[in-house]
PDB file of C-alpha atoms and ligand atoms in Angstrom:
ATOM      1  CA  MET A   1       0.000   0.000   0.000  1.00 66.00           C
ATOM      2  CA  LEU A   2       1.256   3.506  -0.855  1.00 73.00           C
ATOM      3  CA  ASP A   3       2.086   5.902   1.978  1.00 80.00           C
ATOM      4  CA  ALA A   4      -0.362   8.797   2.285  1.00 76.00           C
ATOM      5  CA  PRO A   5       1.051  11.700   0.204  1.00 82.00           C
ATOM      6  CA  MET A   6       2.164  14.903   1.937  1.00 92.00           C
ATOM      7  CA  ILE A   7      -0.557  17.384   1.004  1.00 94.00           C
ATOM      8  CA  ASP A   8      -0.244  21.081   1.844  1.00 96.00           C
ATOM      9  CA  PRO A   9      -3.828  22.090   2.756  1.00 94.00           C
ATOM     10  CA  HIS A  10      -3.188  25.744   1.830  1.00 96.00           C
ATOM     11  CA  GLU A  11      -1.995  24.794  -1.663  1.00 96.00           C
ATOM     12  CA  LEU A  12      -4.855  22.313  -2.013  1.00 97.00           C
ATOM     13  CA  ARG A  13      -7.318  25.105  -1.212  1.00 96.00           C
ATOM     14  CA  ASN A  14      -5.677  27.283  -3.894  1.00 97.00           C
ATOM     15  CA  ALA A  15      -5.925  24.450  -6.415  1.00 97.00           C
ATOM     16  CA  PHE A  16      -9.604  23.855  -5.597  1.00 97.00           C
ATOM     17  CA  GLY A  17     -10.097  27.626  -6.079  1.00 97.00           C
ATOM     18  CA  CYS A  18      -9.101  27.332  -9.778  1.00 97.00           C
ATOM     19  CA  LEU A  19     -12.579  25.988 -10.462  1.00 97.00           C
ATOM     20  CA  PRO A  20     -15.188  28.790 -10.293  1.00 97.00           C
ATOM     21  CA  THR A  21     -18.233  28.023  -8.146  1.00 98.00           C
ATOM     22  CA  GLY A  22     -21.601  29.663  -7.750  1.00 98.00           C
ATOM     23  CA  VAL A  23     -22.305  31.307  -4.407  1.00 98.00           C
ATOM     24  CA  THR A  24     -25.298  30.300  -2.293  1.00 98.00           C
ATOM     25  CA  VAL A  25     -26.542  30.928   1.206  1.00 98.00           C
ATOM     26  CA  VAL A  26     -28.079  27.897   2.898  1.00 98.00           C
ATOM     27  CA  SER A  27     -30.694  29.246   5.334  1.00 98.00           C
ATOM     28  CA  MET A  28     -32.322  27.365   8.187  1.00 98.00           C
ATOM     29  CA  LEU A  29     -33.448  27.797  11.814  1.00 98.00           C
ATOM     30  CA  ASP A  30     -31.030  27.409  14.715  1.00 97.00           C
ATOM     31  CA  GLU A  31     -31.755  25.316  17.823  1.00 96.00           C
ATOM     32  CA  ALA A  32     -33.740  28.256  19.282  1.00 96.00           C
ATOM     33  CA  GLY A  33     -35.852  28.616  16.128  1.00 97.00           C
ATOM     34  CA  LYS A  34     -34.019  31.781  15.042  1.00 97.00           C
ATOM     35  CA  PRO A  35     -33.236  32.282  11.327  1.00 98.00           C
ATOM     36  CA  THR A  36     -29.589  31.727  10.439  1.00 98.00           C
ATOM     37  CA  GLY A  37     -27.542  30.691   7.406  1.00 98.00           C
ATOM     38  CA  VAL A  38     -24.149  29.977   5.965  1.00 98.00           C
ATOM     39  CA  THR A  39     -22.422  30.914   2.697  1.00 98.00           C
ATOM     40  CA  VAL A  40     -21.846  27.775   0.647  1.00 98.00           C
ATOM     41  CA  GLY A  41     -19.932  27.366  -2.625  1.00 98.00           C
ATOM     42  CA  SER A  42     -20.109  23.575  -2.681  1.00 98.00           C
ATOM     43  CA  PHE A  43     -23.782  23.431  -3.705  1.00 98.00           C
ATOM     44  CA  THR A  44     -24.417  21.288  -6.761  1.00 98.00           C
ATOM     45  CA  SER A  45     -27.299  19.617  -8.547  1.00 98.00           C
ATOM     46  CA  LEU A  46     -27.509  15.852  -8.065  1.00 98.00           C
ATOM     47  CA  SER A  47     -30.633  14.018  -9.227  1.00 98.00           C
ATOM     48  CA  MET A  48     -33.799  14.823 -11.183  1.00 98.00           C
ATOM     49  CA  SER A  49     -35.966  11.965  -9.941  1.00 98.00           C
ATOM     50  CA  PRO A  50     -36.026  12.111  -6.999  1.00 98.00           C
ATOM     51  CA  ALA A  51     -35.103  15.820  -7.068  1.00 98.00           C
ATOM     52  CA  LEU A  52     -31.871  16.020  -5.070  1.00 98.00           C
ATOM     53  CA  CYS A  53     -29.057  18.493  -4.538  1.00 98.00           C
ATOM     54  CA  LEU A  54     -26.017  18.437  -2.262  1.00 98.00           C
ATOM     55  CA  PHE A  55     -23.498  20.621  -0.469  1.00 98.00           C
ATOM     56  CA  SER A  56     -20.714  20.062   2.027  1.00 98.00           C
ATOM     57  CA  LEU A  57     -20.110  21.793   5.357  1.00 98.00           C
ATOM     58  CA  GLY A  58     -16.953  21.766   7.449  1.00 98.00           C
ATOM     59  CA  LYS A  59     -17.539  19.724  10.611  1.00 98.00           C
ATOM     60  CA  GLN A  60     -16.070  22.578  12.655  1.00 97.00           C
ATOM     61  CA  GLN A  61     -18.608  25.091  11.291  1.00 96.00           C
ATOM     62  CA  ALA A  62     -21.210  26.058  13.883  1.00 95.00           C
ATOM     63  CA  SER A  63     -23.962  25.474  11.317  1.00 97.00           C
ATOM     64  CA  ALA A  64     -22.911  21.844  10.712  1.00 98.00           C
ATOM     65  CA  ARG A  65     -24.426  20.745  14.023  1.00 97.00           C
ATOM     66  CA  LEU A  66     -27.868  21.940  12.829  1.00 98.00           C
ATOM     67  CA  PHE A  67     -28.032  19.291  10.090  1.00 98.00           C
ATOM     68  CA  LYS A  68     -29.437  15.819  10.584  1.00 98.00           C
ATOM     69  CA  GLU A  69     -31.754  13.734   8.425  1.00 98.00           C
ATOM     70  CA  GLY A  70     -35.016  15.637   7.952  1.00 98.00           C
ATOM     71  CA  THR A  71     -33.629  19.107   8.752  1.00 98.00           C
ATOM     72  CA  PRO A  72     -35.446  21.708   6.610  1.00 98.00           C
ATOM     73  CA  PHE A  73     -33.332  24.290   4.760  1.00 98.00           C
ATOM     74  CA  VAL A  74     -33.398  26.576   1.721  1.00 98.00           C
ATOM     75  CA  VAL A  75     -30.547  27.000  -0.777  1.00 99.00           C
ATOM     76  CA  ASN A  76     -30.560  30.623  -2.022  1.00 98.00           C
ATOM     77  CA  VAL A  77     -28.564  31.275  -5.220  1.00 98.00           C
ATOM     78  CA  LEU A  78     -27.002  34.746  -5.008  1.00 98.00           C
ATOM     79  CA  SER A  79     -26.796  37.323  -7.775  1.00 98.00           C
ATOM     80  CA  THR A  80     -23.948  39.833  -8.118  1.00 97.00           C
ATOM     81  CA  ASP A  81     -25.953  42.527  -6.314  1.00 96.00           C
ATOM     82  CA  LEU A  82     -26.161  40.272  -3.226  1.00 97.00           C
ATOM     83  CA  GLU A  83     -22.364  40.016  -2.752  1.00 97.00           C
ATOM     84  CA  GLY A  84     -22.700  41.748   0.635  1.00 97.00           C
ATOM     85  CA  LEU A  85     -24.872  38.873   1.888  1.00 98.00           C
ATOM     86  CA  ALA A  86     -22.269  36.343   0.695  1.00 98.00           C
ATOM     87  CA  TRP A  87     -19.640  37.936   2.964  1.00 98.00           C
ATOM     88  CA  GLN A  88     -22.113  38.487   5.815  1.00 98.00           C
ATOM     89  CA  PHE A  89     -23.142  34.811   5.965  1.00 98.00           C
ATOM     90  CA  ALA A  90     -19.475  33.759   5.775  1.00 98.00           C
ATOM     91  CA  LYS A  91     -18.721  35.432   9.137  1.00 97.00           C
ATOM     92  CA  PRO A  92     -19.354  33.911  12.573  1.00 94.00           C
ATOM     93  CA  LEU A  93     -21.844  36.635  13.558  1.00 94.00           C
ATOM     94  CA  GLU A  94     -24.279  36.479  16.468  1.00 92.00           C
ATOM     95  CA  ASP A  95     -27.124  37.570  14.148  1.00 96.00           C
ATOM     96  CA  LYS A  96     -26.236  36.227  10.685  1.00 97.00           C
ATOM     97  CA  CYS A  97     -29.481  37.537   9.159  1.00 97.00           C
ATOM     98  CA  ALA A  98     -29.227  41.178  10.351  1.00 97.00           C
ATOM     99  CA  GLY A  99     -30.606  43.431   7.625  1.00 96.00           C
ATOM    100  CA  ALA A 100     -31.364  40.531   5.249  1.00 98.00           C
ATOM    101  CA  GLU A 101     -34.844  40.445   3.723  1.00 98.00           C
ATOM    102  CA  LEU A 102     -36.327  37.062   4.639  1.00 98.00           C
ATOM    103  CA  THR A 103     -39.577  35.497   3.500  1.00 98.00           C
ATOM    104  CA  GLU A 104     -41.308  32.219   4.326  1.00 97.00           C
ATOM    105  CA  SER A 105     -40.757  29.057   2.312  1.00 97.00           C
ATOM    106  CA  LEU A 106     -42.633  25.793   1.938  1.00 97.00           C
ATOM    107  CA  VAL A 107     -40.374  24.230   4.580  1.00 98.00           C
ATOM    108  CA  GLN A 108     -39.643  25.358   8.148  1.00 98.00           C
ATOM    109  CA  ALA A 109     -36.735  27.540   7.042  1.00 98.00           C
ATOM    110  CA  PRO A 110     -36.492  31.169   5.872  1.00 98.00           C
ATOM    111  CA  ARG A 111     -35.522  32.174   2.353  1.00 98.00           C
ATOM    112  CA  LEU A 112     -33.627  35.245   1.100  1.00 98.00           C
ATOM    113  CA  LYS A 113     -36.178  37.319  -0.782  1.00 98.00           C
ATOM    114  CA  ASP A 114     -33.951  38.548  -3.628  1.00 97.00           C
ATOM    115  CA  ALA A 115     -32.031  35.361  -4.487  1.00 98.00           C
ATOM    116  CA  ILE A 116     -32.230  34.392  -8.186  1.00 98.00           C
ATOM    117  CA  ALA A 117     -33.160  30.798  -7.329  1.00 98.00           C
ATOM    118  CA  HIS A 118     -34.471  29.072  -4.209  1.00 98.00           C
ATOM    119  CA  PHE A 119     -34.490  25.345  -3.458  1.00 98.00           C
ATOM    120  CA  ALA A 120     -36.584  24.462  -0.388  1.00 98.00           C
ATOM    121  CA  CYS A 121     -35.371  21.106   0.899  1.00 98.00           C
ATOM    122  CA  HIS A 122     -35.199  18.732   3.751  1.00 98.00           C
ATOM    123  CA  ALA A 123     -32.021  16.790   4.458  1.00 98.00           C
ATOM    124  CA  TYR A 124     -32.500  13.435   2.737  1.00 98.00           C
ATOM    125  CA  THR A 125     -29.222  11.838   3.805  1.00 98.00           C
ATOM    126  CA  ILE A 126     -26.045  13.036   5.534  1.00 98.00           C
ATOM    127  CA  HIS A 127     -22.708  11.472   4.625  1.00 98.00           C
ATOM    128  CA  ASP A 128     -19.222  11.601   6.063  1.00 98.00           C
ATOM    129  CA  GLY A 129     -16.772  13.529   3.881  1.00 98.00           C
ATOM    130  CA  GLY A 130     -13.512  13.648   5.812  1.00 97.00           C
ATOM    131  CA  ASP A 131     -13.451  16.960   7.676  1.00 97.00           C
ATOM    132  CA  HIS A 132     -16.805  17.869   6.059  1.00 98.00           C
ATOM    133  CA  ILE A 133     -20.308  16.466   6.139  1.00 98.00           C
ATOM    134  CA  ILE A 134     -22.109  16.025   2.825  1.00 98.00           C
ATOM    135  CA  VAL A 135     -25.762  17.044   3.026  1.00 99.00           C
ATOM    136  CA  VAL A 136     -28.009  15.597   0.327  1.00 99.00           C
ATOM    137  CA  GLY A 137     -31.244  17.562   0.171  1.00 98.00           C
ATOM    138  CA  GLU A 138     -34.576  16.508  -1.292  1.00 98.00           C
ATOM    139  CA  ILE A 139     -36.055  19.481  -3.146  1.00 98.00           C
ATOM    140  CA  LEU A 140     -39.702  20.056  -2.211  1.00 98.00           C
ATOM    141  CA  ASP A 141     -40.149  23.433  -3.903  1.00 98.00           C
ATOM    142  CA  PHE A 142     -38.069  25.748  -6.080  1.00 98.00           C
ATOM    143  CA  ASP A 143     -38.250  28.921  -8.156  1.00 98.00           C
ATOM    144  CA  HIS A 144     -35.903  31.015 -10.264  1.00 98.00           C
ATOM    145  CA  LYS A 145     -35.772  34.362 -12.033  1.00 98.00           C
ATOM    146  CA  GLU A 146     -33.502  36.463 -14.250  1.00 97.00           C
ATOM    147  CA  GLY A 147     -30.192  37.755 -12.869  1.00 96.00           C
ATOM    148  CA  ASP A 148     -26.424  37.307 -13.108  1.00 96.00           C
ATOM    149  CA  ALA A 149     -25.137  34.689 -10.685  1.00 97.00           C
ATOM    150  CA  LEU A 150     -22.339  35.608  -8.303  1.00 98.00           C
ATOM    151  CA  ILE A 151     -19.214  33.528  -8.905  1.00 98.00           C
ATOM    152  CA  PHE A 152     -16.337  32.772  -6.516  1.00 98.00           C
ATOM    153  CA  TYR A 153     -13.024  32.238  -8.320  1.00 97.00           C
ATOM    154  CA  ARG A 154      -9.459  32.197  -6.952  1.00 96.00           C
ATOM    155  CA  GLY A 155     -10.597  33.783  -3.692  1.00 95.00           C
ATOM    156  CA  GLN A 156     -12.531  36.628  -5.292  1.00 96.00           C
ATOM    157  CA  MET A 157     -16.112  37.385  -6.233  1.00 97.00           C
ATOM    158  CA  GLN A 158     -16.866  37.716  -9.956  1.00 94.00           C
ATOM    159  CA  THR A 159     -19.896  38.144 -12.140  1.00 92.00           C
ATOM    160  CA  SER A 160     -21.361  35.593 -14.523  1.00 85.00           C
ATOM    161  CA  ALA A 161     -22.664  38.368 -16.827  1.00 84.00           C
ATOM    162  CA  PRO A 162     -22.318  37.374 -20.513  1.00 81.00           C
ATOM    163  CA  LEU A 163     -19.330  38.897 -22.359  1.00 76.00           C
TER     164      LEU A 163
HETATM  165  C1  FMN B   1     -17.687  32.030  -1.395  1.00 69.77           C
HETATM  166  C2  FMN B   1     -17.650  31.177  -0.146  1.00 69.77           C
HETATM  167  C3  FMN B   1     -18.023  29.843  -0.228  1.00 69.77           C
HETATM  168  C4  FMN B   1     -17.998  29.026   0.922  1.00 69.77           C
HETATM  169  N1  FMN B   1     -18.368  27.729   0.813  1.00 69.77           N
HETATM  170  C5  FMN B   1     -18.362  26.926   1.904  1.00 69.77           C
HETATM  171  C6  FMN B   1     -18.776  25.558   1.811  1.00 69.77           C
HETATM  172  O1  FMN B   1     -19.181  25.075   0.749  1.00 69.77           O
HETATM  173  N2  FMN B   1     -18.734  24.799   2.945  1.00 69.77           N
HETATM  174  C7  FMN B   1     -18.312  25.312   4.140  1.00 69.77           C
HETATM  175  O2  FMN B   1     -18.282  24.571   5.133  1.00 69.77           O
HETATM  176  N3  FMN B   1     -17.927  26.607   4.274  1.00 69.77           N
HETATM  177  C8  FMN B   1     -17.950  27.424   3.189  1.00 69.77           C
HETATM  178  N4  FMN B   1     -17.569  28.734   3.291  1.00 69.77           N
HETATM  179  C9  FMN B   1     -17.156  29.253   4.600  1.00 69.77           C
HETATM  180  C10 FMN B   1     -18.360  29.536   5.527  1.00 69.77           C
HETATM  181  O3  FMN B   1     -19.335  30.353   4.886  1.00 69.77           O
HETATM  182  C11 FMN B   1     -17.886  30.281   6.805  1.00 69.77           C
HETATM  183  O4  FMN B   1     -16.875  29.530   7.423  1.00 69.77           O
HETATM  184  C12 FMN B   1     -19.014  30.579   7.796  1.00 69.77           C
HETATM  185  O5  FMN B   1     -18.546  31.477   8.796  1.00 69.77           O
HETATM  186  C13 FMN B   1     -19.526  29.360   8.504  1.00 69.77           C
HETATM  187  O6  FMN B   1     -20.619  29.796   9.284  1.00 69.77           O
HETATM  188  P1  FMN B   1     -20.984  29.076  10.670  1.00 69.77           P
HETATM  189  O7  FMN B   1     -19.772  29.248  11.555  1.00 69.77           O
HETATM  190  O8  FMN B   1     -22.188  29.834  11.149  1.00 69.77           O
HETATM  191  O9  FMN B   1     -21.288  27.659  10.361  1.00 69.77           O
HETATM  192  C14 FMN B   1     -17.600  29.572   2.170  1.00 69.77           C
HETATM  193  C15 FMN B   1     -17.229  30.925   2.238  1.00 69.77           C
HETATM  194  C16 FMN B   1     -17.252  31.730   1.103  1.00 69.77           C
HETATM  195  C17 FMN B   1     -16.868  33.188   1.213  1.00 69.77           C
END
Protein backbone atom coordinates (compact mmCIF):
# COMPACT_ATOMS: atom_id res chain seq x y z
CA MET A 1 0.00 0.00 0.00
CA LEU A 2 1.26 3.51 -0.86
CA ASP A 3 2.09 5.90 1.98
CA ALA A 4 -0.36 8.80 2.28
CA PRO A 5 1.05 11.70 0.20
CA MET A 6 2.16 14.90 1.94
CA ILE A 7 -0.56 17.38 1.00
CA ASP A 8 -0.24 21.08 1.84
CA PRO A 9 -3.83 22.09 2.76
CA HIS A 10 -3.19 25.74 1.83
CA GLU A 11 -1.99 24.79 -1.66
CA LEU A 12 -4.86 22.31 -2.01
CA ARG A 13 -7.32 25.10 -1.21
CA ASN A 14 -5.68 27.28 -3.89
CA ALA A 15 -5.93 24.45 -6.41
CA PHE A 16 -9.60 23.85 -5.60
CA GLY A 17 -10.10 27.63 -6.08
CA CYS A 18 -9.10 27.33 -9.78
CA LEU A 19 -12.58 25.99 -10.46
CA PRO A 20 -15.19 28.79 -10.29
CA THR A 21 -18.23 28.02 -8.15
CA GLY A 22 -21.60 29.66 -7.75
CA VAL A 23 -22.31 31.31 -4.41
CA THR A 24 -25.30 30.30 -2.29
CA VAL A 25 -26.54 30.93 1.21
CA VAL A 26 -28.08 27.90 2.90
CA SER A 27 -30.69 29.25 5.33
CA MET A 28 -32.32 27.36 8.19
CA LEU A 29 -33.45 27.80 11.81
CA ASP A 30 -31.03 27.41 14.71
CA GLU A 31 -31.76 25.32 17.82
CA ALA A 32 -33.74 28.26 19.28
CA GLY A 33 -35.85 28.62 16.13
CA LYS A 34 -34.02 31.78 15.04
CA PRO A 35 -33.24 32.28 11.33
CA THR A 36 -29.59 31.73 10.44
CA GLY A 37 -27.54 30.69 7.41
CA VAL A 38 -24.15 29.98 5.97
CA THR A 39 -22.42 30.91 2.70
CA VAL A 40 -21.85 27.77 0.65
CA GLY A 41 -19.93 27.37 -2.62
CA SER A 42 -20.11 23.57 -2.68
CA PHE A 43 -23.78 23.43 -3.71
CA THR A 44 -24.42 21.29 -6.76
CA SER A 45 -27.30 19.62 -8.55
CA LEU A 46 -27.51 15.85 -8.07
CA SER A 47 -30.63 14.02 -9.23
CA MET A 48 -33.80 14.82 -11.18
CA SER A 49 -35.97 11.96 -9.94
CA PRO A 50 -36.03 12.11 -7.00
CA ALA A 51 -35.10 15.82 -7.07
CA LEU A 52 -31.87 16.02 -5.07
CA CYS A 53 -29.06 18.49 -4.54
CA LEU A 54 -26.02 18.44 -2.26
CA PHE A 55 -23.50 20.62 -0.47
CA SER A 56 -20.71 20.06 2.03
CA LEU A 57 -20.11 21.79 5.36
CA GLY A 58 -16.95 21.77 7.45
CA LYS A 59 -17.54 19.72 10.61
CA GLN A 60 -16.07 22.58 12.66
CA GLN A 61 -18.61 25.09 11.29
CA ALA A 62 -21.21 26.06 13.88
CA SER A 63 -23.96 25.47 11.32
CA ALA A 64 -22.91 21.84 10.71
CA ARG A 65 -24.43 20.74 14.02
CA LEU A 66 -27.87 21.94 12.83
CA PHE A 67 -28.03 19.29 10.09
CA LYS A 68 -29.44 15.82 10.58
CA GLU A 69 -31.75 13.73 8.43
CA GLY A 70 -35.02 15.64 7.95
CA THR A 71 -33.63 19.11 8.75
CA PRO A 72 -35.45 21.71 6.61
CA PHE A 73 -33.33 24.29 4.76
CA VAL A 74 -33.40 26.58 1.72
CA VAL A 75 -30.55 27.00 -0.78
CA ASN A 76 -30.56 30.62 -2.02
CA VAL A 77 -28.56 31.27 -5.22
CA LEU A 78 -27.00 34.75 -5.01
CA SER A 79 -26.80 37.32 -7.78
CA THR A 80 -23.95 39.83 -8.12
CA ASP A 81 -25.95 42.53 -6.31
CA LEU A 82 -26.16 40.27 -3.23
CA GLU A 83 -22.36 40.02 -2.75
CA GLY A 84 -22.70 41.75 0.63
CA LEU A 85 -24.87 38.87 1.89
CA ALA A 86 -22.27 36.34 0.70
CA TRP A 87 -19.64 37.94 2.96
CA GLN A 88 -22.11 38.49 5.82
CA PHE A 89 -23.14 34.81 5.96
CA ALA A 90 -19.48 33.76 5.77
CA LYS A 91 -18.72 35.43 9.14
CA PRO A 92 -19.35 33.91 12.57
CA LEU A 93 -21.84 36.64 13.56
CA GLU A 94 -24.28 36.48 16.47
CA ASP A 95 -27.12 37.57 14.15
CA LYS A 96 -26.24 36.23 10.69
CA CYS A 97 -29.48 37.54 9.16
CA ALA A 98 -29.23 41.18 10.35
CA GLY A 99 -30.61 43.43 7.63
CA ALA A 100 -31.36 40.53 5.25
CA GLU A 101 -34.84 40.44 3.72
CA LEU A 102 -36.33 37.06 4.64
CA THR A 103 -39.58 35.50 3.50
CA GLU A 104 -41.31 32.22 4.33
CA SER A 105 -40.76 29.06 2.31
CA LEU A 106 -42.63 25.79 1.94
CA VAL A 107 -40.37 24.23 4.58
CA GLN A 108 -39.64 25.36 8.15
CA ALA A 109 -36.74 27.54 7.04
CA PRO A 110 -36.49 31.17 5.87
CA ARG A 111 -35.52 32.17 2.35
CA LEU A 112 -33.63 35.24 1.10
CA LYS A 113 -36.18 37.32 -0.78
CA ASP A 114 -33.95 38.55 -3.63
CA ALA A 115 -32.03 35.36 -4.49
CA ILE A 116 -32.23 34.39 -8.19
CA ALA A 117 -33.16 30.80 -7.33
CA HIS A 118 -34.47 29.07 -4.21
CA PHE A 119 -34.49 25.35 -3.46
CA ALA A 120 -36.58 24.46 -0.39
CA CYS A 121 -35.37 21.11 0.90
CA HIS A 122 -35.20 18.73 3.75
CA ALA A 123 -32.02 16.79 4.46
CA TYR A 124 -32.50 13.44 2.74
CA THR A 125 -29.22 11.84 3.80
CA ILE A 126 -26.04 13.04 5.53
CA HIS A 127 -22.71 11.47 4.62
CA ASP A 128 -19.22 11.60 6.06
CA GLY A 129 -16.77 13.53 3.88
CA GLY A 130 -13.51 13.65 5.81
CA ASP A 131 -13.45 16.96 7.68
CA HIS A 132 -16.80 17.87 6.06
CA ILE A 133 -20.31 16.47 6.14
CA ILE A 134 -22.11 16.02 2.83
CA VAL A 135 -25.76 17.04 3.03
CA VAL A 136 -28.01 15.60 0.33
CA GLY A 137 -31.24 17.56 0.17
CA GLU A 138 -34.58 16.51 -1.29
CA ILE A 139 -36.05 19.48 -3.15
CA LEU A 140 -39.70 20.06 -2.21
CA ASP A 141 -40.15 23.43 -3.90
CA PHE A 142 -38.07 25.75 -6.08
CA ASP A 143 -38.25 28.92 -8.16
CA HIS A 144 -35.90 31.01 -10.26
CA LYS A 145 -35.77 34.36 -12.03
CA GLU A 146 -33.50 36.46 -14.25
CA GLY A 147 -30.19 37.76 -12.87
CA ASP A 148 -26.42 37.31 -13.11
CA ALA A 149 -25.14 34.69 -10.69
CA LEU A 150 -22.34 35.61 -8.30
CA ILE A 151 -19.21 33.53 -8.91
CA PHE A 152 -16.34 32.77 -6.52
CA TYR A 153 -13.02 32.24 -8.32
CA ARG A 154 -9.46 32.20 -6.95
CA GLY A 155 -10.60 33.78 -3.69
CA GLN A 156 -12.53 36.63 -5.29
CA MET A 157 -16.11 37.39 -6.23
CA GLN A 158 -16.87 37.72 -9.96
CA THR A 159 -19.90 38.14 -12.14
CA SER A 160 -21.36 35.59 -14.52
CA ALA A 161 -22.66 38.37 -16.83
CA PRO A 162 -22.32 37.37 -20.51
CA LEU A 163 -19.33 38.90 -22.36
C1 LIG B 1 -17.69 32.03 -1.40
C2 LIG B 1 -17.65 31.18 -0.15
C3 LIG B 1 -18.02 29.84 -0.23
C4 LIG B 1 -18.00 29.03 0.92
N1 LIG B 1 -18.37 27.73 0.81
C5 LIG B 1 -18.36 26.93 1.90
C6 LIG B 1 -18.78 25.56 1.81
O1 LIG B 1 -19.18 25.08 0.75
N2 LIG B 1 -18.73 24.80 2.95
C7 LIG B 1 -18.31 25.31 4.14
O2 LIG B 1 -18.28 24.57 5.13
N3 LIG B 1 -17.93 26.61 4.27
C8 LIG B 1 -17.95 27.42 3.19
N4 LIG B 1 -17.57 28.73 3.29
C9 LIG B 1 -17.16 29.25 4.60
C10 LIG B 1 -18.36 29.54 5.53
O3 LIG B 1 -19.33 30.35 4.89
C11 LIG B 1 -17.89 30.28 6.81
O4 LIG B 1 -16.87 29.53 7.42
C12 LIG B 1 -19.01 30.58 7.80
O5 LIG B 1 -18.55 31.48 8.80
C13 LIG B 1 -19.53 29.36 8.50
O6 LIG B 1 -20.62 29.80 9.28
P1 LIG B 1 -20.98 29.08 10.67
O7 LIG B 1 -19.77 29.25 11.56
O8 LIG B 1 -22.19 29.83 11.15
O9 LIG B 1 -21.29 27.66 10.36
C14 LIG B 1 -17.60 29.57 2.17
C15 LIG B 1 -17.23 30.92 2.24
C16 LIG B 1 -17.25 31.73 1.10
C17 LIG B 1 -16.87 33.19 1.21
